[in-house]
């Protein structure tokens, strides 16, 4: 077995949130609460001292119950949240397949949104020009591509989002239960696309409540509970512990 | 520093797309399209010139040009700071999902407003021709107050964007502050009408810019003192805005 390179390194990542007892989000409330000395914050550690490494081509499933910190961990890795402590070292491009199409502008047409969303994901204009036809074809939108997004069905939006996000060949792919995009036909196609990325040796982080899916797609797993890793190893070992906890 | 520049270059295309989007969407649904940019200040200037022109004794034959210079600059400052302030909240969906340098949003708001502002200057040129305000070499100097206006709008926009994330009622407070700024900018009255209180106008950096812009348009030399003051305020506001924004931006996501 040849030694593989590390694609992602998460080092002692902790994430602290301030939960105010009551939400203060305007100046008036803030001043009143401040004068009455009612500004209290509760600290809450969503992640505590998380460390792990992923080698290139590894597919890691993240398991855990609601509120265990799975989504927070993904956001930290994607660079959306900055950890309170620790750091994430990544190599290559990351593509997050999280809530596809969240960056769309509803007044813009599909074609314009391809450029806008592509720009949000950090692609260059030349790259989108080159891949434009491929995106349109994969999304199966046909003539609808010149219609404003606000007239799209949610399935059409998700299809377009998926097509734009997967047109690159990322080094690291973050998947948060999105394999249920569109109708049965498109779902098959998108699963096939993701599988083909797997075959090219992309590193995958996968979050799902479905143990079945995780077992099918991943080779390694970690189990989170209350922001800490309580088990890690091969997917069989970890899912056995997870099933134990379910009982 | 080098990293910042590299990151900016990577997202340059996004900045361009956002500016384009702002401008496109603003005019897509109106029949007159970009023509509104020209018509709107023209019509309001007609109203203001009619109201205030009849109130005071007409000493200035080019009173509409006087109004237009002040009004266009004030409108730019007001619109760009307002949309920069809202930019973080209105792009919350994107900020929560994908990493993007966040300053891109207020910056694109200030730039797209500046583009429409520059277009609307065509109206001013038209008014100058009709009212025979002869252009002089001083007109080239107009670049200075316009550039400073952009910097000041960007600086204030960054400060406001940061505050508005934490305090939502900032939008209303700023609306009130803008009204005060408008009345203190001598848009539709001559500063001399304030008599001995005229110095107070010079505390308002926006008025200082308007004053110097007018000087360039009417072919007079700059008031170096007030231009210097406005330049200092602009630079300080950009530094404060960028500093504050950079320091607080990691907390944005927890509040939007």
mmCIF file of N, CA and C in Angstrom, chain B residues 3-120:
data_model
loop_
_atom_site.group_PDB
_atom_site.id
_atom_site.type_symbol
_atom_site.label_atom_id
_atom_site.label_comp_id
_atom_site.label_asym_id
_atom_site.label_seq_id
_atom_site.Cartn_x
_atom_site.Cartn_y
_atom_site.Cartn_z
ATOM 1 N N UNK B 3 -1.744 37.550 0.644
ATOM 2 C CA UNK B 3 -2.861 36.615 0.642
ATOM 3 C C UNK B 3 -4.176 37.322 0.375
ATOM 4 N N UNK B 4 -4.314 38.519 0.992
ATOM 5 C CA UNK B 4 -5.546 39.276 0.816
ATOM 6 C C UNK B 4 -5.732 39.657 -0.643
ATOM 7 N N UNK B 5 -4.632 40.088 -1.254
ATOM 8 C CA UNK B 5 -4.719 40.509 -2.651
ATOM 9 C C UNK B 5 -5.053 39.318 -3.535
ATOM 10 N N UNK B 6 -4.426 38.181 -3.243
ATOM 11 C CA UNK B 6 -4.689 36.964 -4.022
ATOM 12 C C UNK B 6 -6.165 36.575 -3.895
ATOM 13 N N UNK B 7 -6.663 36.654 -2.680
ATOM 14 C CA UNK B 7 -8.064 36.305 -2.434
ATOM 15 C C UNK B 7 -8.997 37.266 -3.165
ATOM 16 N N UNK B 8 -8.621 38.552 -3.149
ATOM 17 C CA UNK B 8 -9.446 39.542 -3.846
ATOM 18 C C UNK B 8 -9.475 39.244 -5.342
ATOM 19 N N UNK B 9 -8.325 38.906 -5.900
ATOM 20 C CA UNK B 9 -8.260 38.620 -7.331
ATOM 21 C C UNK B 9 -9.132 37.415 -7.672
ATOM 22 N N UNK B 10 -9.164 36.457 -6.774
ATOM 23 C CA UNK B 10 -9.957 35.256 -7.020
ATOM 24 C C UNK B 10 -11.448 35.607 -7.066
ATOM 25 N N UNK B 11 -11.854 36.570 -6.241
ATOM 26 C CA UNK B 11 -13.271 36.897 -6.177
ATOM 27 C C UNK B 11 -13.627 38.170 -6.945
ATOM 28 N N UNK B 12 -12.691 38.641 -7.764
ATOM 29 C CA UNK B 12 -12.932 39.831 -8.576
ATOM 30 C C UNK B 12 -14.147 39.637 -9.472
ATOM 31 N N UNK B 13 -14.249 38.443 -10.027
ATOM 32 C CA UNK B 13 -15.363 38.146 -10.933
ATOM 33 C C UNK B 13 -16.692 38.198 -10.189
ATOM 34 N N UNK B 14 -16.695 37.728 -8.939
ATOM 35 C CA UNK B 14 -17.923 37.794 -8.141
ATOM 36 C C UNK B 14 -18.320 39.250 -7.913
ATOM 37 N N UNK B 15 -17.315 40.091 -7.607
ATOM 38 C CA UNK B 15 -17.594 41.514 -7.396
ATOM 39 C C UNK B 15 -18.252 42.111 -8.639
ATOM 40 N N UNK B 16 -17.689 41.768 -9.796
ATOM 41 C CA UNK B 16 -18.230 42.276 -11.052
ATOM 42 C C UNK B 16 -19.666 41.791 -11.261
ATOM 43 N N UNK B 17 -19.878 40.518 -10.978
ATOM 44 C CA UNK B 17 -21.221 39.946 -11.152
ATOM 45 C C UNK B 17 -22.237 40.624 -10.238
ATOM 46 N N UNK B 18 -21.834 40.890 -8.996
ATOM 47 C CA UNK B 18 -22.757 41.508 -8.038
ATOM 48 C C UNK B 18 -23.108 42.935 -8.446
ATOM 49 N N UNK B 19 -22.099 43.664 -8.921
ATOM 50 C CA UNK B 19 -22.353 45.035 -9.373
ATOM 51 C C UNK B 19 -23.311 45.011 -10.556
ATOM 52 N N UNK B 20 -23.046 44.093 -11.481
ATOM 53 C CA UNK B 20 -23.882 43.964 -12.671
ATOM 54 C C UNK B 20 -25.313 43.615 -12.267
ATOM 55 N N UNK B 21 -25.425 42.710 -11.301
ATOM 56 C CA UNK B 21 -26.747 42.261 -10.866
ATOM 57 C C UNK B 21 -27.552 43.424 -10.294
ATOM 58 N N UNK B 22 -26.915 44.194 -9.428
ATOM 59 C CA UNK B 22 -27.581 45.350 -8.805
ATOM 60 C C UNK B 22 -28.152 46.276 -9.865
ATOM 61 N N UNK B 23 -27.303 46.611 -10.835
ATOM 62 C CA UNK B 23 -27.714 47.584 -11.850
ATOM 63 C C UNK B 23 -28.797 47.005 -12.748
ATOM 64 N N UNK B 24 -28.581 45.769 -13.185
ATOM 65 C CA UNK B 24 -29.549 45.115 -14.066
ATOM 66 C C UNK B 24 -30.929 45.026 -13.425
ATOM 67 N N UNK B 25 -30.944 44.546 -12.162
ATOM 68 C CA UNK B 25 -32.240 44.297 -11.533
ATOM 69 C C UNK B 25 -32.963 45.590 -11.211
ATOM 70 N N UNK B 26 -32.188 46.642 -10.936
ATOM 71 C CA UNK B 26 -32.808 47.909 -10.581
ATOM 72 C C UNK B 26 -33.672 48.417 -11.729
ATOM 73 N N UNK B 27 -33.247 48.122 -12.954
ATOM 74 C CA UNK B 27 -33.934 48.719 -14.094
ATOM 75 C C UNK B 27 -34.680 47.719 -14.961
ATOM 76 N N UNK B 28 -34.590 46.437 -14.585
ATOM 77 C CA UNK B 28 -35.184 45.441 -15.464
ATOM 78 C C UNK B 28 -36.681 45.632 -15.639
ATOM 79 N N UNK B 29 -37.357 45.893 -14.541
ATOM 80 C CA UNK B 29 -38.806 45.867 -14.641
ATOM 81 C C UNK B 29 -39.445 47.196 -14.998
ATOM 82 N N UNK B 30 -38.642 48.246 -15.029
ATOM 83 C CA UNK B 30 -39.264 49.516 -15.406
ATOM 84 C C UNK B 30 -39.134 49.704 -16.906
ATOM 85 N N UNK B 31 -40.194 50.226 -17.498
ATOM 86 C CA UNK B 31 -40.245 50.349 -18.953
ATOM 87 C C UNK B 31 -39.158 51.290 -19.453
ATOM 88 N N UNK B 32 -38.944 52.359 -18.698
ATOM 89 C CA UNK B 32 -37.985 53.359 -19.159
ATOM 90 C C UNK B 32 -36.538 52.941 -18.928
ATOM 91 N N UNK B 33 -36.350 51.882 -18.133
ATOM 92 C CA UNK B 33 -35.007 51.343 -17.940
ATOM 93 C C UNK B 33 -34.051 52.354 -17.337
ATOM 94 N N UNK B 34 -32.824 52.347 -17.851
ATOM 95 C CA UNK B 34 -31.785 53.215 -17.298
ATOM 96 C C UNK B 34 -32.124 54.693 -17.432
ATOM 97 N N UNK B 35 -33.052 54.986 -18.316
ATOM 98 C CA UNK B 35 -33.484 56.352 -18.541
ATOM 99 C C UNK B 35 -33.967 56.999 -17.246
ATOM 100 N N UNK B 36 -34.491 56.171 -16.321
ATOM 101 C CA UNK B 36 -34.961 56.672 -15.028
ATOM 102 C C UNK B 36 -33.864 57.367 -14.246
ATOM 103 N N UNK B 37 -32.657 56.830 -14.359
ATOM 104 C CA UNK B 37 -31.517 57.426 -13.661
ATOM 105 C C UNK B 37 -31.375 58.891 -14.021
ATOM 106 N N UNK B 38 -31.730 59.204 -15.274
ATOM 107 C CA UNK B 38 -31.601 60.582 -15.731
ATOM 108 C C UNK B 38 -32.858 61.389 -15.420
ATOM 109 N N UNK B 39 -33.995 60.750 -15.610
ATOM 110 C CA UNK B 39 -35.253 61.470 -15.483
ATOM 111 C C UNK B 39 -35.546 61.843 -14.026
ATOM 112 N N UNK B 40 -35.229 60.916 -13.125
ATOM 113 C CA UNK B 40 -35.611 61.123 -11.721
ATOM 114 C C UNK B 40 -34.973 62.374 -11.118
ATOM 115 N N UNK B 41 -33.631 62.540 -11.198
ATOM 116 C CA UNK B 41 -33.057 63.768 -10.636
ATOM 117 C C UNK B 41 -33.530 65.027 -11.370
ATOM 118 N N UNK B 42 -33.802 64.875 -12.673
ATOM 119 C CA UNK B 42 -34.255 66.027 -13.448
ATOM 120 C C UNK B 42 -35.597 66.523 -12.915
ATOM 121 N N UNK B 43 -36.516 65.567 -12.695
ATOM 122 C CA UNK B 43 -37.848 65.948 -12.222
ATOM 123 C C UNK B 43 -37.801 66.534 -10.820
ATOM 124 N N UNK B 44 -37.050 65.873 -9.913
ATOM 125 C CA UNK B 44 -37.004 66.403 -8.544
ATOM 126 C C UNK B 44 -36.336 67.762 -8.510
ATOM 127 N N UNK B 45 -35.337 67.956 -9.378
ATOM 128 C CA UNK B 45 -34.695 69.262 -9.431
ATOM 129 C C UNK B 45 -35.678 70.326 -9.900
ATOM 130 N N UNK B 46 -36.515 69.970 -10.868
ATOM 131 C CA UNK B 46 -37.544 70.914 -11.324
ATOM 132 C C UNK B 46 -38.430 71.331 -10.155
ATOM 133 N N UNK B 47 -38.840 70.345 -9.348
ATOM 134 C CA UNK B 47 -39.696 70.646 -8.201
ATOM 135 C C UNK B 47 -38.975 71.568 -7.223
ATOM 136 N N UNK B 48 -37.745 71.175 -6.864
ATOM 137 C CA UNK B 48 -36.991 71.960 -5.882
ATOM 138 C C UNK B 48 -36.710 73.369 -6.402
ATOM 139 N N UNK B 49 -36.348 73.463 -7.685
ATOM 140 C CA UNK B 49 -36.035 74.774 -8.256
ATOM 141 C C UNK B 49 -37.279 75.652 -8.261
ATOM 142 N N UNK B 50 -38.422 75.014 -8.548
ATOM 143 C CA UNK B 50 -39.668 75.759 -8.566
ATOM 144 C C UNK B 50 -40.013 76.261 -7.165
ATOM 145 N N UNK B 51 -39.950 75.349 -6.179
ATOM 146 C CA UNK B 51 -40.336 75.710 -4.811
ATOM 147 C C UNK B 51 -39.366 76.736 -4.225
ATOM 148 N N UNK B 52 -38.079 76.392 -4.224
ATOM 149 C CA UNK B 52 -37.128 77.262 -3.541
ATOM 150 C C UNK B 52 -36.709 78.444 -4.400
ATOM 151 N N UNK B 53 -36.853 78.289 -5.711
ATOM 152 C CA UNK B 53 -36.527 79.398 -6.599
ATOM 153 C C UNK B 53 -37.515 80.538 -6.463
ATOM 154 N N UNK B 54 -38.794 80.207 -6.219
ATOM 155 C CA UNK B 54 -39.788 81.260 -6.061
ATOM 156 C C UNK B 54 -39.769 81.833 -4.652
ATOM 157 N N UNK B 55 -39.316 81.018 -3.691
ATOM 158 C CA UNK B 55 -39.270 81.503 -2.311
ATOM 159 C C UNK B 55 -38.230 82.592 -2.147
ATOM 160 N N UNK B 56 -37.053 82.336 -2.735
ATOM 161 C CA UNK B 56 -35.992 83.322 -2.538
ATOM 162 C C UNK B 56 -35.874 84.225 -3.771
ATOM 163 N N UNK B 57 -35.205 85.309 -3.584
ATOM 164 C CA UNK B 57 -35.006 86.202 -4.718
ATOM 165 C C UNK B 57 -34.005 85.556 -5.667
ATOM 166 N N UNK B 58 -34.323 85.581 -6.938
ATOM 167 C CA UNK B 58 -33.488 84.873 -7.906
ATOM 168 C C UNK B 58 -32.241 85.674 -8.250
ATOM 169 N N UNK B 59 -31.169 85.358 -7.576
ATOM 170 C CA UNK B 59 -29.920 86.024 -7.913
ATOM 171 C C UNK B 59 -29.090 85.130 -8.826
ATOM 172 N N UNK B 60 -29.347 83.819 -8.732
ATOM 173 C CA UNK B 60 -28.541 82.846 -9.476
ATOM 174 C C UNK B 60 -29.345 82.334 -10.662
ATOM 175 N N UNK B 61 -28.917 82.675 -11.860
ATOM 176 C CA UNK B 61 -29.671 82.206 -13.028
ATOM 177 C C UNK B 61 -29.538 80.705 -13.205
ATOM 178 N N UNK B 62 -28.462 80.120 -12.628
ATOM 179 C CA UNK B 62 -28.233 78.678 -12.783
ATOM 180 C C UNK B 62 -28.605 77.925 -11.519
ATOM 181 N N UNK B 63 -29.664 78.400 -10.842
ATOM 182 C CA UNK B 63 -30.062 77.757 -9.584
ATOM 183 C C UNK B 63 -30.299 76.252 -9.732
ATOM 184 N N UNK B 64 -30.926 75.774 -10.822
ATOM 185 C CA UNK B 64 -31.089 74.318 -10.976
ATOM 186 C C UNK B 64 -29.759 73.566 -10.973
ATOM 187 N N UNK B 65 -28.712 74.154 -11.554
ATOM 188 C CA UNK B 65 -27.394 73.489 -11.536
ATOM 189 C C UNK B 65 -26.899 73.394 -10.101
ATOM 190 N N UNK B 66 -27.141 74.476 -9.344
ATOM 191 C CA UNK B 66 -26.748 74.497 -7.938
ATOM 192 C C UNK B 66 -27.434 73.365 -7.176
ATOM 193 N N UNK B 67 -28.728 73.234 -7.376
ATOM 194 C CA UNK B 67 -29.481 72.176 -6.700
ATOM 195 C C UNK B 67 -29.012 70.797 -7.147
ATOM 196 N N UNK B 68 -28.873 70.656 -8.446
ATOM 197 C CA UNK B 68 -28.541 69.351 -9.009
ATOM 198 C C UNK B 68 -27.209 68.828 -8.466
ATOM 199 N N UNK B 69 -26.201 69.682 -8.390
ATOM 200 C CA UNK B 69 -24.901 69.235 -7.878
ATOM 201 C C UNK B 69 -25.051 68.695 -6.463
ATOM 202 N N UNK B 70 -25.744 69.440 -5.628
ATOM 203 C CA UNK B 70 -25.912 69.000 -4.241
ATOM 204 C C UNK B 70 -26.751 67.752 -4.150
ATOM 205 N N UNK B 71 -27.850 67.758 -4.885
ATOM 206 C CA UNK B 71 -28.785 66.643 -4.786
ATOM 207 C C UNK B 71 -28.187 65.328 -5.282
ATOM 208 N N UNK B 72 -27.493 65.379 -6.402
ATOM 209 C CA UNK B 72 -26.905 64.147 -6.949
ATOM 210 C C UNK B 72 -25.893 63.553 -5.977
ATOM 211 N N UNK B 73 -25.067 64.420 -5.403
ATOM 212 C CA UNK B 73 -24.039 63.904 -4.488
ATOM 213 C C UNK B 73 -24.677 63.362 -3.213
ATOM 214 N N UNK B 74 -25.656 64.086 -2.707
ATOM 215 C CA UNK B 74 -26.322 63.597 -1.487
ATOM 216 C C UNK B 74 -27.034 62.277 -1.762
ATOM 217 N N UNK B 75 -27.736 62.186 -2.890
ATOM 218 C CA UNK B 75 -28.473 60.965 -3.204
ATOM 219 C C UNK B 75 -27.528 59.776 -3.319
ATOM 220 N N UNK B 76 -26.363 60.006 -3.926
ATOM 221 C CA UNK B 76 -25.411 58.904 -4.009
ATOM 222 C C UNK B 76 -24.994 58.464 -2.613
ATOM 223 N N UNK B 77 -24.641 59.422 -1.777
ATOM 224 C CA UNK B 77 -24.175 59.063 -0.438
ATOM 225 C C UNK B 77 -25.272 58.318 0.326
ATOM 226 N N UNK B 78 -26.477 58.825 0.231
ATOM 227 C CA UNK B 78 -27.586 58.223 0.962
ATOM 228 C C UNK B 78 -27.898 56.808 0.447
ATOM 229 N N UNK B 79 -28.019 56.652 -0.868
ATOM 230 C CA UNK B 79 -28.356 55.338 -1.426
ATOM 231 C C UNK B 79 -27.265 54.310 -1.181
ATOM 232 N N UNK B 80 -26.016 54.713 -1.382
ATOM 233 C CA UNK B 80 -24.958 53.712 -1.275
ATOM 234 C C UNK B 80 -24.755 53.284 0.172
ATOM 235 N N UNK B 81 -24.842 54.224 1.121
ATOM 236 C CA UNK B 81 -24.666 53.793 2.515
ATOM 237 C C UNK B 81 -25.839 52.922 2.948
ATOM 238 N N UNK B 82 -27.040 53.270 2.482
ATOM 239 C CA UNK B 82 -28.194 52.452 2.865
ATOM 240 C C UNK B 82 -28.088 51.042 2.313
ATOM 241 N N UNK B 83 -27.700 50.925 1.037
ATOM 242 C CA UNK B 83 -27.661 49.560 0.501
ATOM 243 C C UNK B 83 -26.451 48.789 1.016
ATOM 244 N N UNK B 84 -25.343 49.481 1.310
ATOM 245 C CA UNK B 84 -24.205 48.781 1.918
ATOM 246 C C UNK B 84 -24.597 48.254 3.299
ATOM 247 N N UNK B 85 -25.365 49.060 4.029
ATOM 248 C CA UNK B 85 -25.778 48.671 5.382
ATOM 249 C C UNK B 85 -26.609 47.390 5.346
ATOM 250 N N UNK B 86 -27.462 47.298 4.327
ATOM 251 C CA UNK B 86 -28.341 46.127 4.253
ATOM 252 C C UNK B 86 -27.677 44.925 3.593
ATOM 253 N N UNK B 87 -26.511 45.153 2.978
ATOM 254 C CA UNK B 87 -25.966 44.114 2.097
ATOM 255 C C UNK B 87 -25.658 42.803 2.827
ATOM 256 N N UNK B 88 -25.167 42.888 4.056
ATOM 257 C CA UNK B 88 -24.817 41.648 4.758
ATOM 258 C C UNK B 88 -26.080 40.847 5.082
ATOM 259 N N UNK B 89 -27.086 41.559 5.561
ATOM 260 C CA UNK B 89 -28.319 40.854 5.929
ATOM 261 C C UNK B 89 -29.037 40.292 4.714
ATOM 262 N N UNK B 90 -29.039 41.051 3.605
ATOM 263 C CA UNK B 90 -29.794 40.548 2.460
ATOM 264 C C UNK B 90 -29.062 39.423 1.735
ATOM 265 N N UNK B 91 -27.782 39.265 1.992
ATOM 266 C CA UNK B 91 -27.069 38.144 1.389
ATOM 267 C C UNK B 91 -26.807 37.040 2.402
ATOM 268 N N UNK B 92 -27.593 37.056 3.486
ATOM 269 C CA UNK B 92 -27.374 36.104 4.582
ATOM 270 C C UNK B 92 -27.374 34.662 4.086
ATOM 271 N N UNK B 93 -28.296 34.347 3.156
ATOM 272 C CA UNK B 93 -28.414 32.963 2.695
ATOM 273 C C UNK B 93 -27.091 32.475 2.117
ATOM 274 N N UNK B 94 -26.465 33.360 1.337
ATOM 275 C CA UNK B 94 -25.196 32.980 0.728
ATOM 276 C C UNK B 94 -24.082 32.895 1.755
ATOM 277 N N UNK B 95 -24.039 33.884 2.649
ATOM 278 C CA UNK B 95 -22.955 33.935 3.618
ATOM 279 C C UNK B 95 -22.965 32.707 4.517
ATOM 280 N N UNK B 96 -24.159 32.199 4.791
ATOM 281 C CA UNK B 96 -24.263 31.042 5.682
ATOM 282 C C UNK B 96 -23.824 29.732 5.035
ATOM 283 N N UNK B 97 -23.816 29.711 3.707
ATOM 284 C CA UNK B 97 -23.571 28.431 3.045
ATOM 285 C C UNK B 97 -22.174 28.284 2.450
ATOM 286 N N UNK B 98 -21.691 29.355 1.860
ATOM 287 C CA UNK B 98 -20.436 29.258 1.116
ATOM 288 C C UNK B 98 -19.467 30.314 1.639
ATOM 289 N N UNK B 99 -18.178 29.981 1.626
ATOM 290 C CA UNK B 99 -17.211 30.995 2.011
ATOM 291 C C UNK B 99 -17.014 31.990 0.879
ATOM 292 N N UNK B 100 -17.190 33.258 1.208
ATOM 293 C CA UNK B 100 -16.928 34.349 0.277
ATOM 294 C C UNK B 100 -16.378 35.475 1.145
ATOM 295 N N UNK B 101 -15.352 36.208 0.683
ATOM 296 C CA UNK B 101 -14.917 37.345 1.499
ATOM 297 C C UNK B 101 -16.081 38.317 1.674
ATOM 298 N N UNK B 102 -16.460 38.598 2.914
ATOM 299 C CA UNK B 102 -17.734 39.280 3.134
ATOM 300 C C UNK B 102 -17.744 40.737 2.704
ATOM 301 N N UNK B 103 -16.564 41.378 2.699
ATOM 302 C CA UNK B 103 -16.554 42.800 2.336
ATOM 303 C C UNK B 103 -17.010 43.004 0.894
ATOM 304 N N UNK B 104 -16.999 41.922 0.102
ATOM 305 C CA UNK B 104 -17.456 41.999 -1.292
ATOM 306 C C UNK B 104 -18.867 42.598 -1.364
ATOM 307 N N UNK B 105 -19.721 42.265 -0.404
ATOM 308 C CA UNK B 105 -21.116 42.695 -0.488
ATOM 309 C C UNK B 105 -21.286 44.208 -0.310
ATOM 310 N N UNK B 106 -20.798 44.804 0.806
ATOM 311 C CA UNK B 106 -20.911 46.268 0.882
ATOM 312 C C UNK B 106 -20.145 46.974 -0.241
ATOM 313 N N UNK B 107 -18.991 46.420 -0.605
ATOM 314 C CA UNK B 107 -18.204 47.052 -1.670
ATOM 315 C C UNK B 107 -18.986 47.076 -2.974
ATOM 316 N N UNK B 108 -19.643 45.963 -3.309
ATOM 317 C CA UNK B 108 -20.383 45.940 -4.571
ATOM 318 C C UNK B 108 -21.564 46.901 -4.527
ATOM 319 N N UNK B 109 -22.186 47.058 -3.347
ATOM 320 C CA UNK B 109 -23.307 47.994 -3.225
ATOM 321 C C UNK B 109 -22.835 49.427 -3.493
ATOM 322 N N UNK B 110 -21.680 49.777 -2.920
ATOM 323 C CA UNK B 110 -21.161 51.140 -3.092
ATOM 324 C C UNK B 110 -20.748 51.371 -4.547
ATOM 325 N N UNK B 111 -20.152 50.358 -5.165
ATOM 326 C CA UNK B 111 -19.708 50.509 -6.558
ATOM 327 C C UNK B 111 -20.903 50.624 -7.506
ATOM 328 N N UNK B 112 -21.903 49.751 -7.341
ATOM 329 C CA UNK B 112 -23.002 49.778 -8.308
ATOM 330 C C UNK B 112 -23.763 51.101 -8.223
ATOM 331 N N UNK B 113 -23.883 51.640 -6.997
ATOM 332 C CA UNK B 113 -24.520 52.952 -6.874
ATOM 333 C C UNK B 113 -23.674 54.047 -7.510
ATOM 334 N N UNK B 114 -22.357 53.865 -7.437
ATOM 335 C CA UNK B 114 -21.468 54.872 -8.023
ATOM 336 C C UNK B 114 -21.602 54.891 -9.540
ATOM 337 N N UNK B 115 -21.794 53.714 -10.119
ATOM 338 C CA UNK B 115 -21.952 53.641 -11.572
ATOM 339 C C UNK B 115 -23.216 54.403 -12.002
ATOM 340 N N UNK B 116 -24.320 54.166 -11.302
ATOM 341 C CA UNK B 116 -25.541 54.886 -11.688
ATOM 342 C C UNK B 116 -25.400 56.379 -11.396
ATOM 343 N N UNK B 117 -24.652 56.698 -10.335
ATOM 344 C CA UNK B 117 -24.419 58.107 -10.016
ATOM 345 C C UNK B 117 -23.663 58.793 -11.154
ATOM 346 N N UNK B 118 -22.605 58.142 -11.640
ATOM 347 C CA UNK B 118 -21.829 58.725 -12.735
ATOM 348 C C UNK B 118 -22.697 58.918 -13.977
ATOM 349 N N UNK B 119 -23.588 57.924 -14.226
ATOM 350 C CA UNK B 119 -24.495 58.058 -15.368
ATOM 351 C C UNK B 119 -25.416 59.259 -15.200
ATOM 352 N N UNK B 120 -25.874 59.466 -13.957
ATOM 353 C CA UNK B 120 -26.826 60.547 -13.738
ATOM 354 C C UNK B 120 -26.167 61.919 -13.871
#
